[in-house]
Short mmCIF file of C-alpha atoms and ligand atoms in Angstrom, two decimals:
data_model
loop_
_atom_site.label_atom_id
_atom_site.label_comp_id
_atom_site.label_asym_id
_atom_site.label_seq_id
_atom_site.Cartn_x
_atom_site.Cartn_y
_atom_site.Cartn_z
CA MET A 1 35.88 91.90 310.09
CA LEU A 2 36.78 94.32 307.32
CA ARG A 3 39.71 93.55 305.09
CA THR A 4 41.32 95.70 302.39
CA LYS A 5 41.17 94.44 298.81
CA ILE A 6 42.74 95.69 295.63
CA ALA A 7 39.64 96.54 293.59
CA GLY A 8 41.49 97.90 290.56
CA ILE A 9 45.07 98.14 289.35
CA GLY A 10 46.72 100.16 286.58
CA LYS A 11 50.11 101.09 285.24
CA TYR A 12 51.61 103.62 282.90
CA VAL A 13 55.03 103.54 281.31
CA PRO A 14 56.25 106.24 278.90
CA GLU A 15 56.58 105.36 275.21
CA ASN A 16 60.26 106.25 274.97
CA ILE A 17 62.34 103.05 275.27
CA VAL A 18 66.00 103.62 276.21
CA THR A 19 68.22 100.60 275.67
CA ASN A 20 71.52 99.97 277.43
CA ASN A 21 73.29 100.81 274.18
CA ASP A 22 71.47 104.16 274.03
CA LEU A 23 73.22 105.09 277.30
CA LEU A 24 76.64 104.74 275.62
CA LYS A 25 76.00 108.19 274.12
CA TYR A 26 76.40 109.71 277.56
CA MET A 27 78.73 107.51 279.60
CA ASP A 28 81.33 104.79 279.59
CA THR A 29 79.27 101.65 280.17
CA SER A 30 78.21 98.58 278.23
CA ASP A 31 75.14 96.46 277.58
CA GLU A 32 77.10 93.49 278.88
CA TRP A 33 77.98 95.16 282.22
CA ILE A 34 74.44 96.37 282.84
CA GLN A 35 72.78 93.05 281.96
CA GLU A 36 75.28 90.97 283.90
CA ARG A 37 75.10 93.06 287.10
CA THR A 38 71.42 94.08 287.05
CA GLY A 39 69.48 92.07 284.45
CA ILE A 40 68.23 95.34 282.90
CA LYS A 41 67.95 95.47 279.09
CA GLU A 42 66.02 98.70 278.70
CA ARG A 43 64.01 101.28 280.60
CA ARG A 44 61.47 103.99 279.75
CA TYR A 45 62.08 107.74 280.00
CA ALA A 46 59.23 110.19 280.33
CA HIS A 47 58.83 113.00 277.81
CA ARG A 48 61.09 115.80 279.08
CA THR A 49 58.41 118.49 279.27
CA LYS A 50 55.06 116.87 278.55
CA GLU A 51 55.09 114.21 281.28
CA THR A 52 55.68 114.56 285.01
CA THR A 53 55.60 112.22 287.98
CA THR A 54 52.03 113.39 288.61
CA THR A 55 50.78 113.03 285.03
CA MET A 56 52.16 109.49 284.82
CA GLY A 57 50.50 108.72 288.17
CA ILE A 58 47.21 110.05 286.76
CA GLU A 59 47.44 107.76 283.72
CA ALA A 60 47.98 104.73 285.97
CA ALA A 61 45.21 105.91 288.31
CA LYS A 62 42.70 106.23 285.45
CA VAL A 63 43.17 102.54 284.60
CA ALA A 64 42.97 101.43 288.25
CA ILE A 65 39.80 103.50 288.81
CA GLU A 66 38.15 102.18 285.65
CA ARG A 67 38.99 98.57 286.57
CA ALA A 68 37.51 99.16 290.03
CA GLY A 69 34.29 100.23 288.30
CA ILE A 70 34.17 103.64 289.98
CA THR A 71 34.87 107.26 289.00
CA PRO A 72 37.58 109.66 290.23
CA GLN A 73 34.91 111.43 292.25
CA ASP A 74 34.31 108.23 294.27
CA ILE A 75 37.89 108.29 295.62
CA ASP A 76 37.85 109.45 299.24
CA PHE A 77 41.59 109.52 300.00
CA ILE A 78 44.82 109.78 297.99
CA ILE A 79 48.21 108.36 298.92
CA PHE A 80 51.04 109.30 296.56
CA ALA A 81 54.46 107.67 296.91
CA THR A 82 57.45 109.12 295.04
CA LEU A 83 61.04 110.28 295.50
CA SER A 84 60.94 112.38 292.33
CA PRO A 85 58.06 114.80 292.94
CA ASP A 86 57.03 117.55 290.51
CA TYR A 87 57.71 120.16 293.21
CA TYR A 88 59.85 120.06 296.36
CA PHE A 89 56.48 121.01 297.90
CA PRO A 90 53.52 120.70 297.69
CA GLY A 91 53.42 117.01 296.94
CA CYS A 92 52.04 115.24 293.88
CA GLY A 93 48.87 114.15 295.74
CA VAL A 94 47.22 117.56 295.48
CA LEU A 95 48.22 117.96 291.82
CA LEU A 96 46.55 114.63 291.07
CA GLN A 97 43.49 115.68 293.10
CA ARG A 98 43.25 118.90 291.08
CA GLU A 99 43.77 117.35 287.67
CA MET A 100 41.40 114.43 288.27
CA LYS A 101 38.74 116.83 289.60
CA MET A 102 38.33 114.93 292.83
CA GLY A 103 36.53 116.43 295.82
CA GLU A 104 38.27 118.15 298.74
CA ILE A 105 39.56 114.81 300.00
CA GLY A 106 42.74 114.15 301.94
CA ALA A 107 45.95 113.76 299.94
CA LEU A 108 48.96 112.23 301.64
CA ASP A 109 52.42 112.16 300.07
CA ILE A 110 54.89 109.64 301.37
CA ARG A 111 58.63 109.57 300.89
CA ASN A 112 59.80 106.04 301.48
CA GLN A 113 61.60 105.57 298.20
CA CYS A 114 61.68 101.90 297.10
CA SER A 115 59.39 100.76 299.89
CA GLY A 116 56.94 103.65 299.30
CA PHE A 117 54.26 101.46 297.77
CA VAL A 118 54.35 98.88 300.58
CA TYR A 119 54.29 101.67 303.19
CA GLY A 120 51.36 103.27 301.34
CA LEU A 121 49.51 99.98 301.22
CA SER A 122 49.94 99.57 304.96
CA ILE A 123 48.63 103.08 305.65
CA ALA A 124 45.64 102.50 303.36
CA ASP A 125 44.96 99.17 305.04
CA GLN A 126 44.62 100.86 308.44
CA PHE A 127 42.18 103.48 307.09
CA ILE A 128 40.06 100.88 305.30
CA LYS A 129 39.95 98.37 308.17
CA THR A 130 38.75 101.04 310.59
CA GLY A 131 35.97 101.99 308.17
CA MET A 132 37.29 105.53 307.70
CA TYR A 133 37.59 105.39 303.90
CA LYS A 134 35.97 103.22 301.20
CA ASN A 135 37.95 104.02 298.04
CA ILE A 136 41.60 104.87 298.55
CA LEU A 137 43.77 105.63 295.54
CA LEU A 138 47.39 104.60 296.11
CA VAL A 139 49.89 105.74 293.47
CA GLY A 140 53.60 105.06 293.05
CA SER A 141 55.25 107.15 290.33
CA GLU A 142 58.75 108.25 289.38
CA LYS A 143 60.38 110.49 286.79
CA HIS A 144 63.95 109.52 287.59
CA SER A 145 65.31 110.48 284.18
CA PHE A 146 65.10 114.17 285.09
CA GLY A 147 67.43 113.88 288.07
CA LEU A 148 70.28 111.56 287.17
CA ASP A 149 73.93 112.19 286.41
CA PHE A 150 74.29 111.29 282.73
CA THR A 151 78.09 111.25 282.83
CA THR A 152 80.42 108.34 283.58
CA ARG A 153 80.68 109.70 287.15
CA GLY A 154 77.03 108.71 287.78
CA ARG A 155 76.91 105.47 285.82
CA ASN A 156 76.52 103.11 288.80
CA VAL A 157 73.20 104.80 289.63
CA THR A 158 71.95 106.13 286.31
CA VAL A 159 71.88 102.84 284.38
CA ILE A 160 69.58 101.27 286.96
CA PHE A 161 66.67 103.69 287.05
CA GLY A 162 63.64 104.12 284.81
CA ASP A 163 60.39 106.10 284.76
CA GLY A 164 56.81 104.93 285.18
CA ALA A 165 53.79 104.71 287.44
CA GLY A 166 51.45 102.20 289.01
CA ALA A 167 48.25 102.65 290.97
CA VAL A 168 45.67 100.68 292.90
CA VAL A 169 42.20 101.38 294.24
CA LEU A 170 41.70 99.89 297.69
CA GLN A 171 38.29 99.04 299.06
CA PRO A 172 36.86 97.21 302.08
CA THR A 173 35.67 93.61 301.75
CA THR A 174 33.99 91.25 304.19
CA ASN A 175 35.13 88.24 302.17
CA GLU A 176 37.51 86.35 304.47
CA ASN A 177 39.27 84.77 301.50
CA GLN A 178 40.28 88.06 299.97
CA GLY A 179 42.36 91.09 300.80
CA ILE A 180 45.42 92.12 302.79
CA LEU A 181 46.35 89.63 305.52
CA SER A 182 49.13 91.71 307.07
CA THR A 183 51.78 94.33 306.37
CA HIS A 184 55.22 94.64 307.99
CA LEU A 185 57.27 97.83 307.98
CA HIS A 186 60.87 98.41 309.08
CA SER A 187 63.64 100.97 308.99
CA ASP A 188 67.26 101.43 310.02
CA GLY A 189 68.69 104.91 309.56
CA ALA A 190 72.24 103.83 310.38
CA ASP A 191 72.95 103.77 306.64
CA ALA A 192 70.77 106.71 305.62
CA GLU A 193 73.56 108.28 303.54
CA VAL A 194 74.44 105.06 301.68
CA LEU A 195 71.67 105.65 299.14
CA ALA A 196 70.62 109.28 299.20
CA MET A 197 70.20 112.54 297.34
CA TYR A 198 71.67 115.10 299.73
CA ASN A 199 70.86 118.33 297.93
CA PRO A 200 68.86 120.46 297.77
CA GLY A 201 68.22 120.02 301.46
CA THR A 202 68.24 121.77 304.81
CA HIS A 203 70.96 119.67 306.46
CA ALA A 204 73.50 122.54 306.27
CA ASN A 205 76.20 119.92 306.52
CA TYR A 206 74.94 118.76 309.93
CA TRP A 207 75.71 115.14 309.04
CA LYS A 208 79.05 116.13 307.52
CA GLU A 209 81.14 113.28 308.79
CA ASN A 210 79.07 111.06 306.59
CA LEU A 211 78.76 113.36 303.62
CA ASN A 212 82.21 114.96 303.25
CA SER A 213 80.77 117.06 300.48
CA PHE A 214 80.17 120.64 301.61
CA ASP A 215 82.26 123.77 301.31
CA GLU A 216 81.79 125.66 304.61
CA ALA A 217 82.46 128.97 302.84
CA GLU A 218 79.14 128.68 301.09
CA ILE A 219 76.98 129.89 303.96
CA GLY A 220 73.92 131.42 302.40
CA GLN A 221 73.97 128.96 299.55
CA MET A 222 73.65 125.83 301.58
CA PHE A 223 70.30 124.79 300.16
CA ILE A 224 71.47 124.76 296.57
CA SER A 225 74.62 126.19 295.03
CA HIS A 226 76.54 126.19 291.76
CA ASP A 227 79.17 123.99 293.39
CA MET A 228 76.57 121.40 294.27
CA ILE A 229 75.43 121.38 290.67
CA ASN A 230 78.95 121.35 289.23
CA ASN A 231 80.06 118.57 291.57
CA ALA A 232 76.99 116.40 290.91
CA GLN A 233 75.87 116.64 294.54
CA ILE A 234 72.30 117.18 293.38
CA PHE A 235 72.08 113.64 292.05
CA PRO A 236 71.38 110.36 293.85
CA ASN A 237 74.43 108.80 295.44
CA MET A 238 74.76 105.10 296.16
CA ASP A 239 77.19 102.63 297.61
CA GLY A 240 75.67 99.79 295.62
CA GLN A 241 77.47 96.93 297.33
CA THR A 242 76.33 97.97 300.80
CA VAL A 243 72.74 98.23 299.57
CA PHE A 244 73.00 94.87 297.82
CA LYS A 245 74.37 93.07 300.89
CA LYS A 246 71.67 94.41 303.18
CA ALA A 247 68.89 93.83 300.64
CA VAL A 248 69.60 90.12 300.24
CA VAL A 249 69.25 89.68 304.01
CA LYS A 250 66.23 91.91 304.63
CA PHE A 251 64.09 90.75 301.68
CA PRO A 252 63.92 87.09 302.83
CA GLU A 253 63.60 88.17 306.48
CA VAL A 254 60.58 90.40 305.92
CA ILE A 255 58.91 87.86 303.60
CA MET A 256 59.31 85.13 306.24
CA GLU A 257 57.96 87.54 308.88
CA ALA A 258 54.75 87.98 306.85
CA LEU A 259 54.40 84.24 306.24
CA SER A 260 54.97 83.25 309.85
CA LYS A 261 52.54 85.93 311.11
CA ASN A 262 49.85 84.18 309.04
CA ASN A 263 50.98 80.59 309.71
CA LEU A 264 51.87 80.15 306.06
CA SER A 265 55.01 78.92 304.34
CA THR A 266 56.90 79.68 301.14
CA THR A 267 55.10 76.87 299.31
CA ASP A 268 51.80 78.70 299.89
CA ILE A 269 52.94 81.73 297.90
CA ASN A 270 51.37 81.86 294.45
CA LEU A 271 53.28 84.95 293.42
CA LEU A 272 56.06 86.98 295.01
CA VAL A 273 56.35 90.44 293.48
CA PRO A 274 59.57 91.91 294.84
CA HIS A 275 60.54 95.55 294.37
CA GLN A 276 62.47 95.55 291.11
CA ALA A 277 65.84 96.82 292.39
CA ASN A 278 68.15 94.42 290.62
CA LEU A 279 67.35 91.07 288.99
CA ARG A 280 70.32 89.53 290.85
CA ILE A 281 68.78 90.49 294.20
CA ALA A 282 65.42 88.98 293.20
CA GLN A 283 67.13 85.80 292.02
CA PHE A 284 69.09 85.55 295.26
CA VAL A 285 65.87 85.91 297.28
CA GLN A 286 64.13 83.30 295.11
CA GLN A 287 66.98 80.87 295.65
CA LYS A 288 67.17 81.52 299.38
CA LEU A 289 63.43 80.91 299.82
CA LYS A 290 63.46 77.96 297.38
CA LEU A 291 60.71 79.47 295.23
CA SER A 292 60.05 78.19 291.71
CA ASP A 293 60.25 80.47 288.66
CA ASP A 294 56.44 80.48 288.51
CA GLN A 295 56.27 81.87 292.05
CA VAL A 296 58.26 85.04 291.34
CA PHE A 297 57.46 87.87 288.94
CA ASN A 298 60.18 90.15 287.58
CA ASN A 299 60.03 92.76 284.84
CA ILE A 300 63.08 94.91 285.64
CA GLN A 301 64.53 93.71 282.33
CA LYS A 302 62.09 96.04 280.51
CA TYR A 303 61.62 98.94 282.90
CA GLY A 304 64.68 99.20 285.14
CA ASN A 305 64.21 100.18 288.76
CA THR A 306 61.20 102.49 289.02
CA THR A 307 61.41 102.81 292.83
CA ALA A 308 57.94 103.53 294.31
CA ALA A 309 56.32 102.50 291.02
CA SER A 310 58.09 99.17 290.59
CA ILE A 311 55.79 96.94 292.66
CA PRO A 312 52.50 98.27 291.26
CA ILE A 313 53.88 98.19 287.69
CA ALA A 314 55.03 94.57 288.17
CA LEU A 315 51.83 93.50 289.95
CA CYS A 316 49.74 95.13 287.22
CA GLU A 317 51.72 93.44 284.47
CA ALA A 318 51.41 90.07 286.23
CA PHE A 319 47.65 90.67 286.49
CA GLU A 320 47.40 91.59 282.80
CA LEU A 321 49.32 88.42 281.88
CA GLY A 322 46.82 86.30 283.83
CA LYS A 323 49.38 85.38 286.50
CA VAL A 324 47.23 86.70 289.34
CA ASN A 325 43.93 84.94 289.96
CA GLU A 326 41.15 85.09 292.52
CA GLY A 327 42.21 83.62 295.86
CA ASP A 328 45.94 83.61 295.00
CA LEU A 329 48.35 84.35 297.84
CA ILE A 330 50.45 87.33 296.75
CA CYS A 331 53.50 88.56 298.59
CA LEU A 332 54.89 92.05 298.00
CA ALA A 333 58.29 92.96 299.42
CA ALA A 334 60.54 95.99 299.15
CA PHE A 335 63.88 97.28 300.37
CA GLY A 336 65.61 100.56 299.65
CA SER A 337 66.96 103.93 300.68
CA GLY A 338 66.68 104.79 304.34
CA PHE A 339 67.10 101.92 304.75
CA THR A 340 63.40 101.15 304.83
CA TRP A 341 61.84 97.84 303.95
CA GLY A 342 58.56 96.02 304.25
CA SER A 343 56.23 93.31 303.05
CA ALA A 344 52.54 92.71 302.49
CA LEU A 345 50.70 89.44 302.17
CA LEU A 346 47.33 89.43 300.46
CA ARG A 347 44.76 87.20 298.82
CA TRP A 348 43.70 88.44 295.38
O1 UT7 B 1 66.15 100.21 294.59
C1 UT7 B 1 67.12 100.90 295.31
C2 UT7 B 1 68.02 99.98 295.96
N1 UT7 B 1 69.21 99.82 295.15
C3 UT7 B 1 69.70 98.62 294.99
O2 UT7 B 1 69.14 97.65 295.43
C4 UT7 B 1 71.03 98.51 294.28
C5 UT7 B 1 71.87 97.42 294.88
N2 UT7 B 1 73.19 97.37 294.29
C6 UT7 B 1 73.39 96.94 293.03
O3 UT7 B 1 72.45 96.61 292.34
C7 UT7 B 1 74.83 96.86 292.53
O4 UT7 B 1 75.70 97.21 293.57
C8 UT7 B 1 75.09 97.77 291.30
C9 UT7 B 1 74.41 97.18 290.07
C10 UT7 B 1 74.62 99.17 291.54
C11 UT7 B 1 76.59 97.86 291.00
O5 UT7 B 1 77.11 96.55 290.83
P1 UT7 B 1 78.42 96.09 291.61
O6 UT7 B 1 78.70 94.74 291.16
O7 UT7 B 1 78.18 96.30 293.07
O8 UT7 B 1 79.50 97.08 291.05
P2 UT7 B 1 80.44 98.12 291.84
O9 UT7 B 1 79.68 99.33 292.22
O10 UT7 B 1 81.20 97.40 292.90
O11 UT7 B 1 81.46 98.51 290.71
C12 UT7 B 1 82.29 97.51 290.10
C13 UT7 B 1 83.01 98.16 288.93
C14 UT7 B 1 83.69 99.46 289.28
O12 UT7 B 1 84.89 99.54 288.53
P3 UT7 B 1 86.31 99.17 289.20
O13 UT7 B 1 86.46 100.10 290.36
O14 UT7 B 1 86.19 97.73 289.62
O15 UT7 B 1 87.26 99.40 288.09
C15 UT7 B 1 82.75 100.51 288.77
O16 UT7 B 1 83.38 101.71 288.43
O17 UT7 B 1 82.07 98.47 287.89
C16 UT7 B 1 82.20 99.84 287.54
N3 UT7 B 1 80.88 100.33 287.14
C17 UT7 B 1 80.45 100.28 285.88
N4 UT7 B 1 81.01 99.85 284.73
C18 UT7 B 1 80.28 99.93 283.62
C19 UT7 B 1 79.93 100.86 287.93
N5 UT7 B 1 78.86 101.16 287.18
C20 UT7 B 1 79.15 100.81 285.90
C21 UT7 B 1 78.44 100.89 284.70
N6 UT7 B 1 79.04 100.43 283.58
N7 UT7 B 1 77.19 101.37 284.63
#
């Protein structure tokens, strides 16, 4: 039976380090508040004009492709996960295909926010297991810094997010002790507006009772208007406590679902790489599952929350630090906007 293995992994984070204290220039916050509530000490911001979500994805992809021992032209399918694309459309996948001079292969963009990488991994797994593709490039990349409210009004969201990219090359293997064992995907749209960027969009206030944000007189300017810009309705909006409360339930649940599907237990996990949403969430999950410090990898302290990029950046860093070895049982888990969440269990 074919399984899907990670044949190469890479990451890219911009050079520009932005500390918590650097954010004091723009908003009323403090290093103490940010560290206490999120664990974040600093994050990276992409160069304003010389780096995009796609170019960062390309840098991560180059490393993953080189480590897989192949060339960009060997890639036969692209999956690109992001919530901060270069263009509203087309997606980043085709820009990456063009810039990396790949053939006329399929390019799929997915919009699952924080769980984008896990969703992408699951999609890739299906294509590899059926024998359809042999070298899938999966990228998670975000340039959040371009679309955040840098005033005190937006501080609950802005201090959390950072820029960066991670990528993996996925290939088939017949080795039964290697590769993805299972993936588990979930969603619940009941709280879709709890963590969302409403505009620009085509909703035309259809979901108004939840949004309470639109001036009806603006017909004709409903996609994007000066009011939306002036009132910060073009930035991400989050009820952090609601997200937090749901996350600490769904993370353990979806991790246990993956373990029980494979008749494994928490003690079998060599490394859990959770989506880096908030260090407090990761610590809560660790405690709940009774995992040791060695069993969980976090790096949100250095990069903030990089959404679709956070799992591949963390997994890549763990790999580069020698914390991921052949045969290790790795668990990936994510929860975020939608809400969507998921997990993947794999042997390295
Ligand atoms: O990956 C996407 C998924 N997202 C998440 O998983 C995020 C989950 N949620 C969280 O991580 C937390 O809810 C936050 C870190 C976002 C916020 O922490 P909190 O403990 O839930 O704070 P809060 O939103 O309840 O706000 C508490 C206080 C408020 O002041 P008052 O009303 O008590 O006077 C906020 O105005 O903290 C204030 N506040 C801040 N103060 C300083 C909010 N943001 C900041 C800030 N600096 N950056």
